[in-house]
């Protein structure tokens, strides 16, 4: 009986912190797992993605890039799917799911309409910008200033006028006094925030 009780307590002691930690780190886990290693395989004559043959892909010229991207002499692929119109010659993977060729910018294999390839730069935490716009997750960040935009940490960013979390403006946050702590916490002169949500003073 004592042995059974001991085993039960041991399992409970190990399992509960794991569950709590997993809940606590939901946001950071999402960030770490968004872009896993691509599952391409190049055979003697054919190329595969997750066991599915990529029709028309050239095994002899096939290159596995990053973030799910790959290319051969003529075609660019994302997760094994052809990206229509992408230029294999000039295609470059930039990180965080972003890529570009001479004419276009892509996020997770989809073209970002209106993005400038010449001036496009990836920042941190899925943020990027070109001459005219700031982007998060491949989407424009409404109202953000490209000249003063700065990525902080844990999804937080700011420009001269506003503070953002995961690309969304935090209403009422003060960029002048905004500072990031650890594990999603931040504060300004008036409020404290947790993963972008105001939680107190």
mmCIF file of N, CA and C in Angstrom, residues 9 20 38 54 77 89 129-130 141 143:
data_model
loop_
_atom_site.group_PDB
_atom_site.id
_atom_site.type_symbol
_atom_site.label_atom_id
_atom_site.label_comp_id
_atom_site.label_asym_id
_atom_site.label_seq_id
_atom_site.Cartn_x
_atom_site.Cartn_y
_atom_site.Cartn_z
ATOM 1 N N UNK A 9 2.209 9.490 -5.702
ATOM 2 C CA UNK A 9 2.702 10.825 -5.364
ATOM 3 C C UNK A 9 3.829 11.249 -6.293
ATOM 4 N N UNK A 20 1.603 22.485 -15.900
ATOM 5 C CA UNK A 20 1.614 23.906 -15.611
ATOM 6 C C UNK A 20 2.606 24.635 -16.516
ATOM 7 N N UNK A 38 12.065 21.066 -42.696
ATOM 8 C CA UNK A 38 11.285 20.557 -43.829
ATOM 9 C C UNK A 38 11.572 19.088 -44.084
ATOM 10 N N UNK A 54 6.909 15.000 -55.590
ATOM 11 C CA UNK A 54 6.702 16.332 -56.144
ATOM 12 C C UNK A 54 6.819 16.226 -57.656
ATOM 13 N N UNK A 77 9.567 25.944 -54.385
ATOM 14 C CA UNK A 77 8.523 25.194 -53.690
ATOM 15 C C UNK A 77 8.434 25.646 -52.229
ATOM 16 N N UNK A 89 16.179 31.594 -59.866
ATOM 17 C CA UNK A 89 17.522 32.182 -59.961
ATOM 18 C C UNK A 89 17.793 33.189 -58.851
ATOM 19 N N UNK A 129 9.966 44.730 -42.535
ATOM 20 C CA UNK A 129 9.524 46.020 -43.080
ATOM 21 C C UNK A 129 10.170 46.271 -44.433
ATOM 22 N N UNK A 130 9.520 47.132 -45.203
ATOM 23 C CA UNK A 130 10.111 47.681 -46.410
ATOM 24 C C UNK A 130 10.045 49.205 -46.282
ATOM 25 N N UNK A 141 1.209 45.880 -40.609
ATOM 26 C CA UNK A 141 0.879 46.402 -39.286
ATOM 27 C C UNK A 141 0.308 47.798 -39.500
ATOM 28 N N UNK A 143 -0.735 51.391 -39.546
ATOM 29 C CA UNK A 143 -0.323 52.635 -38.910
ATOM 30 C C UNK A 143 1.097 52.678 -38.406
#
